[in-house]
Structures are given as structure tokens and as C-alpha cells.
Coordinates of C-alpha atoms in Angstrom, one line a residue:
Chain A
M19 CA 8.7 -11.1 -30.1
T20 CA 7.3 -14.4 -29.4
L21 CA 10.1 -14.9 -26.6
S22 CA 12.4 -17.7 -27.8
L23 CA 13.3 -20.5 -24.4
D24 CA 16.2 -23.2 -23.5
H25 CA 15.7 -26.5 -23.2
R26 CA 15.3 -25.5 -19.0
Q27 CA 13.6 -22.0 -19.2
Q28 CA 11.1 -24.2 -21.3
S29 CA 11.0 -27.2 -18.7
A30 CA 10.9 -25.1 -15.7
R31 CA 7.5 -23.3 -17.6
D32 CA 5.4 -26.6 -17.7
W33 CA 5.7 -27.6 -14.3
F34 CA 4.8 -23.6 -13.6
E35 CA 1.7 -24.1 -15.7
A36 CA 1.4 -27.7 -14.8
L37 CA 1.4 -26.7 -11.3
R38 CA -1.3 -24.2 -11.6
T39 CA -4.0 -26.5 -13.6
R40 CA -3.5 -29.0 -10.8
I41 CA -3.8 -26.7 -7.7
C42 CA -6.9 -24.7 -9.3
D43 CA -8.2 -28.2 -10.4
A44 CA -7.9 -28.8 -6.7
F45 CA -10.0 -25.3 -5.3
E46 CA -12.6 -25.9 -7.6
E47 CA -12.9 -30.0 -5.9
I48 CA -13.2 -27.7 -2.3
E49 CA -15.6 -25.4 -3.9
R50 CA -18.3 -28.1 -5.0
E51 CA -17.9 -29.4 -1.4
A52 CA -18.6 -27.0 -0.7
G53 CA -21.7 -26.9 -2.7
S54 CA -21.0 -23.8 -4.9
D55 CA -20.3 -24.2 -8.8
A56 CA -17.5 -21.1 -8.2
A57 CA -14.7 -21.0 -11.3
F58 CA -11.4 -20.2 -11.9
E59 CA -12.0 -17.5 -15.0
F60 CA -8.5 -17.1 -16.7
T61 CA -6.9 -13.8 -18.2
P62 CA -4.3 -14.0 -20.8
W63 CA -1.9 -10.9 -20.9
E64 CA 0.9 -9.8 -23.5
R65 CA 3.6 -8.2 -21.7
T66 CA 5.5 -4.2 -23.0
D67 CA 6.8 -2.0 -20.4
D68 CA 7.4 1.6 -20.2
A69 CA 10.1 1.8 -23.2
G70 CA 8.3 -0.3 -25.1
D71 CA 10.3 -3.2 -24.4
E72 CA 7.9 -6.6 -25.0
G73 CA 8.3 -10.1 -24.7
G74 CA 5.6 -13.2 -23.1
G75 CA 2.8 -12.6 -21.1
G76 CA 1.7 -14.1 -18.6
V77 CA -2.1 -16.3 -17.3
R78 CA -4.0 -14.7 -14.5
G79 CA -6.4 -16.7 -13.1
V80 CA -9.1 -15.4 -10.0
M81 CA -11.7 -17.8 -8.1
K82 CA -14.3 -16.1 -6.7
G83 CA -16.9 -18.2 -4.4
K84 CA -18.4 -19.9 -1.0
V85 CA -15.6 -20.7 0.5
F86 CA -12.4 -18.8 -1.9
E87 CA -13.5 -15.4 -0.8
K88 CA -10.8 -14.8 -3.9
V89 CA -7.8 -16.5 -4.9
G90 CA -5.8 -15.0 -7.9
V91 CA -3.6 -17.9 -9.0
N92 CA -1.0 -16.7 -12.0
V93 CA 1.7 -17.6 -13.9
S94 CA 4.0 -15.7 -16.2
T95 CA 6.9 -15.6 -18.5
V96 CA 8.6 -12.9 -19.4
G97 CA 11.6 -11.4 -21.1
G98 CA 13.6 -8.4 -22.7
S99 CA 15.3 -5.8 -20.8
F100 CA 15.4 -4.1 -17.1
N101 CA 15.6 -0.5 -16.8
P102 CA 19.1 0.5 -16.1
E103 CA 18.0 1.6 -12.8
F104 CA 16.7 -1.6 -11.7
A105 CA 19.2 -3.8 -13.5
K106 CA 22.1 -2.3 -10.4
T107 CA 19.6 -4.0 -8.1
I108 CA 19.3 -7.3 -10.1
H109 CA 20.9 -10.4 -9.2
G110 CA 23.7 -11.2 -12.3
A111 CA 21.7 -8.3 -14.1
E112 CA 24.7 -5.1 -13.3
E113 CA 27.3 -5.8 -16.3
D114 CA 23.5 -6.8 -18.7
P115 CA 19.7 -5.5 -18.6
R116 CA 18.3 -8.8 -20.2
F117 CA 16.3 -11.0 -18.2
F118 CA 14.0 -13.9 -18.2
A119 CA 11.2 -14.4 -15.4
T120 CA 9.6 -17.4 -15.7
G121 CA 6.6 -19.2 -12.6
I122 CA 3.7 -19.2 -11.4
S123 CA 2.4 -16.7 -8.0
L124 CA -1.1 -17.7 -5.7
V125 CA -2.5 -15.6 -3.0
A126 CA -6.5 -17.3 -1.9
H127 CA -8.2 -14.8 0.7
M128 CA -11.0 -17.1 2.3
A129 CA -13.5 -16.3 3.0
N130 CA -14.2 -17.8 6.4
P131 CA -11.7 -15.9 9.5
H132 CA -10.8 -19.5 11.1
V133 CA -8.9 -20.6 7.2
P134 CA -5.7 -19.4 7.0
A135 CA -4.9 -17.2 4.0
V136 CA -1.9 -17.9 2.3
H137 CA 0.1 -17.1 -0.7
M138 CA 3.0 -19.2 -2.8
N139 CA 5.3 -18.3 -5.3
T140 CA 7.9 -19.9 -7.6
R141 CA 10.0 -19.1 -10.3
Y142 CA 13.6 -19.7 -12.4
L143 CA 14.9 -16.2 -13.1
V144 CA 18.2 -16.1 -16.0
T145 CA 20.0 -13.0 -16.3
Q146 CA 23.8 -13.5 -16.8
K147 CA 22.9 -15.9 -13.9
A148 CA 20.4 -18.4 -12.8
W149 CA 18.9 -19.1 -10.4
F150 CA 15.4 -20.7 -8.8
G151 CA 13.4 -18.6 -5.7
G152 CA 10.4 -18.7 -4.2
G153 CA 8.4 -19.5 -0.8
A154 CA 4.9 -20.3 0.8
D155 CA 3.8 -18.3 3.8
L156 CA 1.2 -18.4 6.4
N157 CA -1.3 -15.1 6.7
P158 CA -4.4 -16.7 9.1
P159 CA -6.5 -13.7 10.4
I160 CA -7.4 -16.1 13.5
P161 CA -3.9 -18.6 14.0
Y162 CA -4.3 -22.5 15.7
E163 CA -1.3 -23.9 17.3
E164 CA -2.2 -27.1 14.9
D165 CA -2.3 -24.9 11.2
T166 CA 0.8 -23.2 11.8
A167 CA 2.8 -26.7 13.2
E168 CA 1.4 -28.7 10.2
F169 CA 1.8 -26.3 7.0
H170 CA 6.0 -25.9 8.8
A171 CA 5.8 -30.2 8.8
R172 CA 5.5 -30.3 5.4
L173 CA 7.8 -28.0 4.1
R174 CA 10.4 -29.4 6.5
A175 CA 9.5 -32.9 4.8
A176 CA 9.6 -30.6 1.5
C177 CA 13.2 -29.0 2.0
A178 CA 14.2 -32.4 4.3
P179 CA 15.7 -34.3 1.1
Y180 CA 18.2 -31.1 -0.2
G181 CA 19.9 -31.0 3.1
P182 CA 20.1 -30.7 6.9
D183 CA 20.3 -27.0 7.3
M184 CA 17.7 -26.4 4.2
Y185 CA 14.2 -25.9 6.0
E186 CA 15.9 -24.2 9.5
R187 CA 17.7 -21.1 6.5
Y188 CA 14.8 -20.8 5.1
K189 CA 12.7 -20.8 7.5
E190 CA 14.8 -18.0 9.2
W191 CA 14.8 -16.2 5.7
A192 CA 10.5 -16.0 5.6
D193 CA 10.7 -14.9 9.1
D194 CA 13.2 -11.8 8.0
Y195 CA 11.0 -11.4 4.8
F196 CA 7.0 -11.3 6.1
Y197 CA 8.0 -8.4 8.2
I198 CA 6.5 -5.7 8.6
P199 CA 8.8 -3.2 10.4
H200 CA 6.7 0.3 10.6
R201 CA 3.9 -2.8 12.7
E202 CA 6.4 -4.4 14.4
T203 CA 4.8 -7.5 13.4
H204 CA 5.3 -10.4 11.2
R205 CA 1.8 -10.4 8.8
G206 CA 1.7 -14.1 8.7
V207 CA 3.0 -17.4 11.1
G208 CA 5.6 -17.8 8.2
G209 CA 6.6 -21.1 6.0
I210 CA 9.3 -20.6 3.6
F211 CA 11.5 -18.3 1.7
Y212 CA 14.5 -19.0 -0.5
D213 CA 16.4 -16.8 -3.9
H214 CA 19.2 -17.2 -5.8
L215 CA 19.7 -21.1 -5.6
E216 CA 22.3 -20.4 -7.9
S217 CA 21.7 -22.5 -11.4
D218 CA 23.8 -21.8 -13.9
S219 CA 24.8 -25.7 -14.2
D220 CA 22.9 -29.0 -15.7
A221 CA 22.8 -30.1 -12.4
L222 CA 22.5 -27.8 -10.4
F223 CA 19.7 -26.4 -12.4
D224 CA 18.2 -30.6 -11.7
R225 CA 18.7 -30.5 -8.4
N226 CA 17.0 -26.5 -7.4
F227 CA 14.4 -28.1 -10.2
A228 CA 13.7 -30.4 -8.5
F229 CA 13.8 -28.8 -5.3
T230 CA 10.8 -26.8 -6.0
R231 CA 9.2 -29.2 -7.7
E232 CA 9.2 -30.3 -3.9
V233 CA 7.8 -26.9 -2.8
G234 CA 4.9 -27.3 -5.1
E235 CA 3.7 -30.8 -3.8
A236 CA 4.4 -29.7 -0.7
F237 CA 1.9 -26.6 -0.8
L238 CA -0.6 -28.7 -2.9
D239 CA -1.1 -31.7 -0.2
I240 CA -0.8 -29.1 2.7
Y241 CA -2.7 -26.6 1.9
P242 CA -6.4 -28.5 0.6
K243 CA -5.9 -30.1 3.9
L244 CA -5.9 -26.4 6.0
V245 CA -8.5 -25.4 4.2
R246 CA -11.6 -28.2 4.3
R247 CA -10.8 -28.5 8.5
R248 CA -12.7 -25.4 9.2
M249 CA -14.6 -24.1 5.6
N250 CA -17.5 -25.2 7.7
D251 CA -16.9 -23.2 10.7
K252 CA -19.3 -20.9 12.3
F253 CA -17.5 -17.5 12.5
T254 CA -18.7 -14.1 14.4
E255 CA -19.7 -11.1 12.3
E256 CA -16.7 -9.2 14.9
E257 CA -14.5 -11.7 13.9
K258 CA -14.6 -11.8 10.3
H259 CA -14.1 -8.2 11.2
A260 CA -11.0 -8.9 12.8
Q261 CA -9.9 -10.8 9.5
R262 CA -10.5 -7.2 7.0
V263 CA -8.8 -5.5 9.8
W264 CA -6.0 -8.3 10.0
R265 CA -6.2 -7.6 5.4
G266 CA -5.8 -3.5 5.6
R267 CA -1.6 -5.1 7.5
Y268 CA -1.5 -8.3 4.3
A269 CA -2.1 -5.2 2.1
E270 CA 0.1 -2.5 3.7
F271 CA 2.8 -5.2 3.9
N272 CA 2.5 -5.8 0.1
L273 CA 2.4 -2.1 -1.4
I274 CA 4.5 -0.7 0.9
Y275 CA 7.6 -3.8 1.2
D276 CA 7.1 -7.2 -1.1
R277 CA 9.8 -7.3 -3.4
G278 CA 7.6 -9.3 -6.2
T279 CA 4.7 -6.4 -6.7
L280 CA 8.0 -3.8 -7.3
F281 CA 9.7 -6.4 -9.9
G282 CA 5.9 -6.7 -11.6
L283 CA 6.3 -2.8 -11.4
K284 CA 9.3 -2.2 -12.3
T285 CA 9.4 -5.0 -16.1
G286 CA 6.2 -4.6 -17.6
G287 CA 3.9 -7.1 -15.5
N288 CA 0.0 -7.1 -15.5
I289 CA -1.4 -4.4 -13.3
D290 CA -4.2 -7.2 -12.5
A291 CA -1.9 -9.5 -12.1
I292 CA 0.8 -8.0 -10.2
L293 CA -2.1 -6.6 -7.1
M294 CA -4.7 -10.1 -6.9
S295 CA -2.6 -11.0 -4.0
L296 CA -4.6 -7.2 -2.3
P297 CA -7.5 -8.9 -0.6
P298 CA -11.2 -8.8 -1.7
E299 CA -12.1 -6.2 1.4
A300 CA -10.0 -5.0 4.1
N301 CA -10.2 -2.0 7.0
W302 CA -8.5 0.3 9.1
D303 CA -10.4 1.7 11.5
Chain B
M14 CA 13.7 15.8 25.2
T15 CA 11.5 18.7 25.0
L16 CA 11.8 20.8 21.8
S17 CA 12.4 24.7 22.1
L18 CA 11.3 26.4 19.4
D19 CA 12.1 29.9 18.1
H20 CA 9.8 32.7 17.6
R21 CA 8.5 31.4 13.4
Q22 CA 8.3 28.0 14.3
Q23 CA 6.2 28.7 17.6
S24 CA 4.4 30.9 15.4
A25 CA 3.3 28.3 12.4
R26 CA 2.2 26.0 15.3
D27 CA 0.0 27.7 16.9
W28 CA -1.7 27.9 13.4
F29 CA -1.9 24.4 12.5
E30 CA -3.1 23.6 16.5
A31 CA -5.7 26.6 16.0
L32 CA -6.6 25.4 12.9
R33 CA -7.1 22.5 13.5
T34 CA -9.7 22.7 16.0
R35 CA -11.5 24.9 13.9
I36 CA -11.9 22.2 11.3
C37 CA -12.7 19.5 13.9
D38 CA -15.6 22.2 15.2
A39 CA -16.8 22.5 11.8
F40 CA -17.0 18.4 11.3
E41 CA -19.0 18.0 14.2
E42 CA -21.4 20.5 13.5
I43 CA -21.9 19.0 10.6
E44 CA -22.9 16.0 12.0
R45 CA -24.6 17.4 14.8
E46 CA -27.2 18.4 11.0
A47 CA -27.2 14.9 10.4
G48 CA -28.6 14.5 13.7
S49 CA -25.5 12.3 15.1
D50 CA -23.5 12.8 18.3
A51 CA -19.8 12.1 16.8
A52 CA -17.1 13.8 18.2
F53 CA -13.0 13.7 17.4
E54 CA -11.3 12.1 19.8
F55 CA -7.7 12.8 20.3
T56 CA -5.0 11.0 21.5
P57 CA -1.3 12.9 22.2
W58 CA 1.5 10.6 22.0
E59 CA 5.4 11.2 21.9
R60 CA 7.9 10.7 19.3
T61 CA 11.2 8.7 19.1
D62 CA 13.0 7.3 16.4
D63 CA 14.5 4.1 15.4
A64 CA 18.4 5.1 16.2
G65 CA 16.1 6.2 20.2
D66 CA 16.2 10.3 19.1
E67 CA 14.0 11.9 20.4
G68 CA 11.7 15.4 20.1
G69 CA 8.1 16.7 20.1
G70 CA 5.5 14.7 19.1
G71 CA 1.9 16.0 17.9
V72 CA -1.9 14.6 18.3
R73 CA -3.6 12.7 16.6
G74 CA -7.5 13.6 16.1
V75 CA -10.6 10.3 14.6
M76 CA -13.9 11.1 14.4
K77 CA -16.3 8.2 12.9
G78 CA -19.7 10.0 12.6
K79 CA -22.8 10.0 10.2
V80 CA -21.7 11.8 7.3
F81 CA -17.7 11.3 7.8
E82 CA -17.2 7.8 8.0
K83 CA -13.4 8.0 9.0
V84 CA -11.6 11.7 9.1
G85 CA -8.2 12.2 11.0
V86 CA -6.9 15.4 11.7
N87 CA -3.6 14.8 12.9
V88 CA -1.2 17.8 14.4
S89 CA 2.4 17.3 15.2
T90 CA 5.5 19.3 15.6
V91 CA 8.8 17.3 15.4
G92 CA 12.7 17.6 15.6
G93 CA 15.3 15.8 16.1
S94 CA 17.6 13.3 13.7
F95 CA 17.2 12.3 10.2
N96 CA 18.9 8.5 9.1
P97 CA 22.0 9.5 7.1
E98 CA 20.4 8.3 4.1
F99 CA 17.1 9.6 4.3
A100 CA 19.0 13.4 4.8
K101 CA 20.5 13.0 1.7
T102 CA 17.0 13.1 0.0
I103 CA 15.8 15.9 1.8
H104 CA 16.2 20.6 1.3
G105 CA 18.8 21.1 2.7
A106 CA 19.9 18.0 5.3
E107 CA 22.6 17.7 3.0
E108 CA 25.0 18.2 5.3
D109 CA 23.8 18.2 8.7
P110 CA 21.2 15.6 9.9
R111 CA 18.9 17.8 12.1
F112 CA 15.2 18.9 11.4
F113 CA 12.3 20.4 12.9
A114 CA 8.4 19.7 11.3
T115 CA 5.0 21.8 12.4
G116 CA 2.1 20.9 10.5
I117 CA -1.9 19.3 10.1
S118 CA -2.9 16.9 7.8
L119 CA -6.2 15.6 7.1
V120 CA -7.7 13.1 5.3
A121 CA -11.9 13.0 5.5
H122 CA -13.8 9.3 4.2
M123 CA -17.4 10.5 3.4
A124 CA -19.5 7.3 4.4
N125 CA -22.0 8.7 1.1
P126 CA -20.1 8.3 -2.2
H127 CA -21.8 11.7 -3.4
V128 CA -19.7 13.6 -1.3
P129 CA -16.1 13.5 -1.9
A130 CA -13.5 12.5 -0.2
V131 CA -10.6 15.1 1.2
H132 CA -6.6 15.9 2.1
M133 CA -5.3 18.9 3.1
N134 CA -1.4 19.1 4.9
T135 CA 0.3 22.1 5.6
R136 CA 4.1 22.1 6.9
Y137 CA 6.6 24.6 7.7
L138 CA 10.2 22.6 8.0
V139 CA 13.5 23.3 8.9
T140 CA 17.0 22.3 8.1
Q141 CA 19.7 24.0 7.4
K142 CA 16.8 25.6 4.8
A143 CA 14.1 27.1 6.2
W144 CA 10.5 26.7 3.7
F145 CA 6.1 25.8 4.0
G146 CA 4.6 23.2 1.8
G147 CA 0.9 22.0 1.5
G148 CA -1.4 21.4 -0.5
A149 CA -4.6 20.2 -1.4
D150 CA -6.9 17.5 -3.4
L151 CA -10.4 16.7 -3.7
N152 CA -10.9 12.8 -4.0
P153 CA -14.9 12.4 -5.4
P154 CA -15.2 8.5 -5.7
I155 CA -18.5 10.3 -8.6
P156 CA -16.8 12.8 -9.5
Y157 CA -19.7 16.8 -10.0
E158 CA -18.0 19.2 -11.5
E159 CA -20.1 21.6 -9.5
D160 CA -17.6 20.6 -6.9
T161 CA -15.0 20.3 -8.8
A162 CA -15.2 23.8 -10.6
E163 CA -15.6 25.4 -7.2
F164 CA -13.0 24.0 -4.9
H165 CA -10.5 25.1 -7.6
A166 CA -12.0 28.1 -8.1
R167 CA -12.2 28.6 -4.1
L168 CA -7.8 27.4 -3.8
R169 CA -7.7 29.8 -6.9
A170 CA -9.5 32.7 -5.0
A171 CA -6.4 31.9 -2.1
C172 CA -3.4 31.3 -4.4
A173 CA -4.8 34.8 -6.7
P174 CA -2.9 37.3 -4.3
Y175 CA 0.3 35.6 -4.2
G176 CA 1.3 36.3 -7.7
P177 CA -0.7 35.6 -11.2
D178 CA 0.8 32.0 -11.9
M179 CA 0.4 30.8 -8.8
Y180 CA -2.6 28.4 -9.0
E181 CA -1.7 27.6 -12.4
R182 CA 1.9 26.4 -11.6
Y183 CA -0.2 24.0 -8.0
K184 CA -2.6 23.3 -9.4
E185 CA 0.0 21.4 -12.0
W186 CA 1.9 20.6 -9.4
A187 CA -0.4 19.2 -8.4
D188 CA -1.6 16.6 -11.2
D189 CA 1.7 15.8 -11.4
Y190 CA 2.2 14.4 -7.4
F191 CA -1.8 12.9 -7.3
Y192 CA -1.1 10.5 -10.2
I193 CA -1.2 7.1 -9.6
P194 CA 1.6 5.1 -12.6
H195 CA 0.7 1.7 -11.5
R196 CA -3.1 3.0 -13.0
E197 CA -2.0 5.4 -15.6
T198 CA -4.8 7.9 -13.5
H199 CA -4.8 10.4 -10.9
R200 CA -6.1 10.1 -7.6
G201 CA -8.5 12.4 -7.8
V202 CA -9.4 15.8 -9.1
G203 CA -6.8 17.5 -8.3
G204 CA -5.7 21.2 -6.4
I205 CA -2.6 22.2 -5.5
F206 CA -0.1 21.0 -4.1
Y207 CA 3.2 23.2 -3.1
D208 CA 6.7 22.8 -2.0
H209 CA 9.9 24.7 -0.5
L210 CA 8.4 28.0 -0.4
E211 CA 12.1 29.3 1.2
S212 CA 11.2 31.0 3.9
D213 CA 14.7 32.0 5.1
S214 CA 13.8 35.4 6.1
D215 CA 11.4 37.3 8.3
A216 CA 10.0 38.7 5.2
L217 CA 9.6 35.4 2.8
F218 CA 8.5 33.9 6.3
D219 CA 5.5 36.8 6.7
R220 CA 4.8 36.6 3.0
N221 CA 5.2 32.0 2.7
F222 CA 3.0 32.0 6.2
A223 CA -0.8 34.5 5.6
F224 CA 0.1 32.1 2.3
T225 CA 0.1 28.5 3.7
R226 CA -2.8 30.7 6.2
E227 CA -5.0 31.3 3.1
V228 CA -4.8 27.9 2.1
G229 CA -6.3 26.6 5.6
E230 CA -9.0 29.4 5.2
A231 CA -9.8 28.5 2.0
F232 CA -10.4 25.1 3.4
L233 CA -12.1 25.2 6.0
D234 CA -14.4 27.5 3.4
I235 CA -15.2 25.5 0.5
Y236 CA -14.9 21.5 2.0
P237 CA -17.7 22.4 4.5
K238 CA -19.9 23.7 1.4
L239 CA -19.5 20.4 -0.8
V240 CA -20.2 18.1 1.8
R241 CA -23.7 19.7 3.0
R242 CA -24.6 19.8 -0.3
R243 CA -24.5 16.1 -1.1
M244 CA -24.7 14.4 2.3
N245 CA -28.2 13.4 2.2
D246 CA -28.2 12.4 -1.0
K247 CA -29.6 8.4 -1.8
F248 CA -27.1 6.2 -3.0
T249 CA -27.1 2.3 -3.6
E250 CA -25.6 -0.3 -3.0
E251 CA -24.1 -0.4 -6.0
E252 CA -22.5 3.3 -6.1
K253 CA -20.8 3.0 -2.1
H254 CA -19.1 -0.6 -3.5
A255 CA -17.3 1.7 -5.8
Q256 CA -16.4 3.8 -3.4
R257 CA -15.3 1.5 -2.5
V258 CA -13.3 -0.3 -5.0
W259 CA -12.0 3.6 -6.0
R260 CA -10.5 3.6 -2.0
G261 CA -8.6 0.6 -3.7
R262 CA -7.1 3.0 -5.5
Y263 CA -6.7 5.6 -2.6
A264 CA -4.7 3.2 -0.3
E265 CA -2.3 2.1 -3.5
F266 CA -0.8 5.7 -4.0
N267 CA -1.2 6.6 0.1
L268 CA 1.3 3.3 0.8
I269 CA 3.1 3.5 -2.2
Y270 CA 4.6 6.8 -3.6
D271 CA 2.7 9.3 -0.5
R272 CA 6.4 11.4 -0.2
G273 CA 4.5 12.4 3.3
T274 CA 4.0 8.5 5.1
L275 CA 7.6 7.4 3.8
F276 CA 8.5 11.0 5.8
G277 CA 6.3 10.2 8.6
L278 CA 8.0 6.2 8.8
K279 CA 11.3 7.8 8.2
T280 CA 11.2 10.2 11.4
G281 CA 9.4 7.5 14.1
G282 CA 6.3 9.2 13.5
N283 CA 3.7 8.0 15.4
I284 CA 2.0 4.6 13.1
D285 CA -1.7 4.7 13.9
A286 CA -1.8 9.0 12.4
I287 CA 0.4 8.8 9.1
L288 CA -1.9 5.4 8.5
M289 CA -4.9 7.5 10.0
S290 CA -4.6 8.5 5.5
L291 CA -5.9 4.7 5.3
P292 CA -10.3 4.3 4.7
P293 CA -12.1 2.3 7.1
E294 CA -13.3 0.2 4.3
A295 CA -11.5 -0.9 0.7
N296 CA -12.5 -3.0 -1.8
W297 CA -10.2 -5.0 -4.3
D298 CA -12.6 -7.2 -7.0

């Protein structure tokens, strides 16, 4: 089945796909600087869920390079009906299980343990409601004060035009969300997380879409700087091992708690795309 | 708080702890044959859940050897109250959240990818009901027909005195349980799984306790044979890598689907003991 998109849906999709291309270009440029010719491989997939419901699909992009040990940048645009049980848990789908979703999702696991891993995801969802959601968080195996401060400062700047308390609220939301209860620790040094930015009217859509674009721009501005800062630093086998242990925690979070993973598994998403967030190598000692 | 145990509870606990010691001895003996002096390290822990409810604890046993890359053998004996939400999901705890549980749990991840990994767990639970449960399954990264057949034959023999259809039923249960829906594959080549062997009377307790002991004896009899068969086989870096990818699936199963993991996390179990099942190294390519 081919999905038909309304104007807002198409605009959001176009943005996510264009952002994907710009990010992939920026990451490949970093590989060139490191003397590597690594490039993204893009694999399209089509959606079919357990019940045979189909509609839309996405493109999974993966690069395994010298600087980026494994980075996935996915876009997807899907539509159909939630299964009835799952529908009850989704905003605006309690009475009518039909949905549309488009978004970009990115996770980078870095070869050098001094370089922070990162996650970024923004999305536009439509049920009987329509809203934007997203976030970005920094996940350094070895945290540096300076990197953390600059990452947060750039996100704060992205939030600033949209209200004086937005950054604080979304930062706190990220602190709540990216927490691993059974380890009593956060998975990284945080960032922002937001959801249900209600976008039912044109005015609300325009405002929240602009904010979501700002988050993407902020990510594209700051993360390559952080990568370049430490990508040539020396590291020891002990530091690499510590990174792999740290990645075990990251895998635990994504498999046990992450709502995006659950959403993908429940809506007939592409398994390889959903689980691209998992680290290339993890250790549990 | 010290738990007080009744006669049945104490008998079950004694068995699980004695079995633990015999298994650890058998595994250390294999390490000696391989010229290694690796030994189990035993770490006791005490239970406290989120609500401050406490009672009992356990001993986590871990060995990292030449043959056993990482093997965990845990015993625990805990009691207290389930949280109300979780109680609703547990047999016999719907009206009264108090519980007692004692058991042994074992996962072995092997250095040589030709040697199958294995899991075994047996337990005795008491709520307003009392029952035994457990199982064992074989998880070869590289499956050999011969190993699979002998593992199943030994479990079939253990089941035989307890009813003509027991093995078939428990084998099917394992096939249902050890399945990874999002990968559309089983995590290994199966074994047996059983639960809710009702043991409210002395006669039922005696019978089901004897069966549970048989499962332990069968494991102790067959698994060391399978280890010795291939522990000295040569393997390639490709085979070791395939083992690490296979372990990624194993980690996915344990973190997303395993009820034992969930039970531990929900009842204030020891995190290191619960997650000892996770592989020492895993890859997600």
C-alpha cells in the first residue's frame, strides 16, 4: 500500500530526509579527514506488521569507519493501524488505532573511547492528535566537562527562542528518560527530550516544526566539533575495554527501557533499523 | 531480616546449594584438564527491594577460565512481598503478595565456539500456592546434531519416570519460551521448560522435588561430556566472531523477554547476579 501524505506530513518527511543526507555527508567528511574512505550504505525497507497491515517504510543508513566504529542514521515514514492493545498506550489513539509517523533516528558508536557516542531522534506523529517529539543525548564512555557543557549550551541556544523554560524542562525530561533504574545510573550526560508538542493547527505545526528543525541544526553544528576534538587522541586497551563495558549498559537501556525500540517492534518496523542503535561490541565482565 | 524456612523450603534450598557446589567442582575439574587454575569466586548478597522490603539473599558464583569464558552459577533464597502490580501477574499471589523463592540459576558462555553455551535453572516458589519450575536449554553458536541429540536424550530420560508425555510437553514449552519473536528464531536448540508443578501437599512436593533433582542430575551428567568433546577443537576468528554475533541475540532475549530477569529486577534481586547471564563479549554488526 502506498501512503498518501498531507502537506504537513510531506513537509516533515522532506525535512527529516534532507537532514539525514546532510548529517551523513558531514560524518563522511570526518572520515576523509582521518584518511578513510568509509561511506554510508543505504538500505530501503518496506513496512508490514504481524497482522499484515502495511504502509510506508524507510531507509536504514549504516557506516562503519575509522572514526565512526558504527553509526546508523535511519529515516522512516510509516502509517497503518496500531494493534488494539498498543493503541491504548498511544496519545490520541485510544479510540481510533490509525496512525502516521515520520522521523529520523541516529546513534553513533565511536572507535575512540575519548569521543562521546551520541543519539538524536526527531519525529512527527499523527493519530487523532498530531505532535512532534524528539531529543538528543550525549553518551561519553569517558566524560569530559568541556564536551558536556558545549553540547548542552548548543541545545539551550536551540530552545531559547521557544520559551525561557524550554531547555530546563526538556533537559530534566532527558534526565528522567535516559535513566537505567536497575543500575541506578544515567546512560550518559544527558541532553534534551521532548514529546507531545501538540501540532493540530497550522500555527502550532509551524512553530513546533521550526523547533524540531532547530534541534536538528543544533545537533549538526555541535556534534562534529566534539568528534574532531578528540578523534586523534591516543587511548589504551583498558580505555577501549571500559568503553565496551559502558556499551553493555547502553544495550541494556535500549533493550529494556527504550520506548522507541518498543514502538518499532510493535508497529512492524524493520528489525535491523530498530536495533542499529546497539553497539558494535559490548562486554559484560 | 532473617527468613524462617519450613521443612520443605529448607530441603529445596539445601538441594539447590549442594547442586551448585557439585556443578562448580565439575566445571573447575574441566579447567584443570585444560591446564588452567581458574576457580569460582563466590560473592554473597542480601536482598532489599525498592520499598525497603528485605529478606534473604544469595550467593553469586562466577568463573572466568580457559574453557569457560564466563560462567555464572547462582543460588538465592528470598522472601517478602511483591509490589501490588507485579503480584497480580504471579500464580497464587493475586490476593496476598507475600512470597518465598529458592533456586539455582546457571549460564555458561564458552571460549570455544564449537562448545555449546548452556542455561539451567530450577526453583521452588511459595505464594498462596507452592510449586516447582525450571528448565535447561542448549545454545550452540555452531550447532552439532550429535550434541543436540544427546542433550535432549538425557533430558528425556530424566522425565521418563514422571509420565510418558512429560518430556514432549516440556520440550514444546521450551520451544515456545526460548523464542525471539523479533528475530523469528529460537535462541538455541532447545531443551525443557516447566513451571507451576503444583506442590501444595507433601505427596506432590515429594514427587516434584524428586523430578527437579533429576533435572539437576541430568544436567550435571550430560553437559560436562559435551564440553569435553569439543573444548580442544581449533576455531577461526570468523567462528569466534559469529559466536559474538550469536551472543548478541542471546542478550536480546534475556533483556527483552526473559521472565527470570524480570522477576529478579522486580523483587530486589542482586543486579550482578541477575545479569550474570549476559555474555562476556557480544557484537552487533
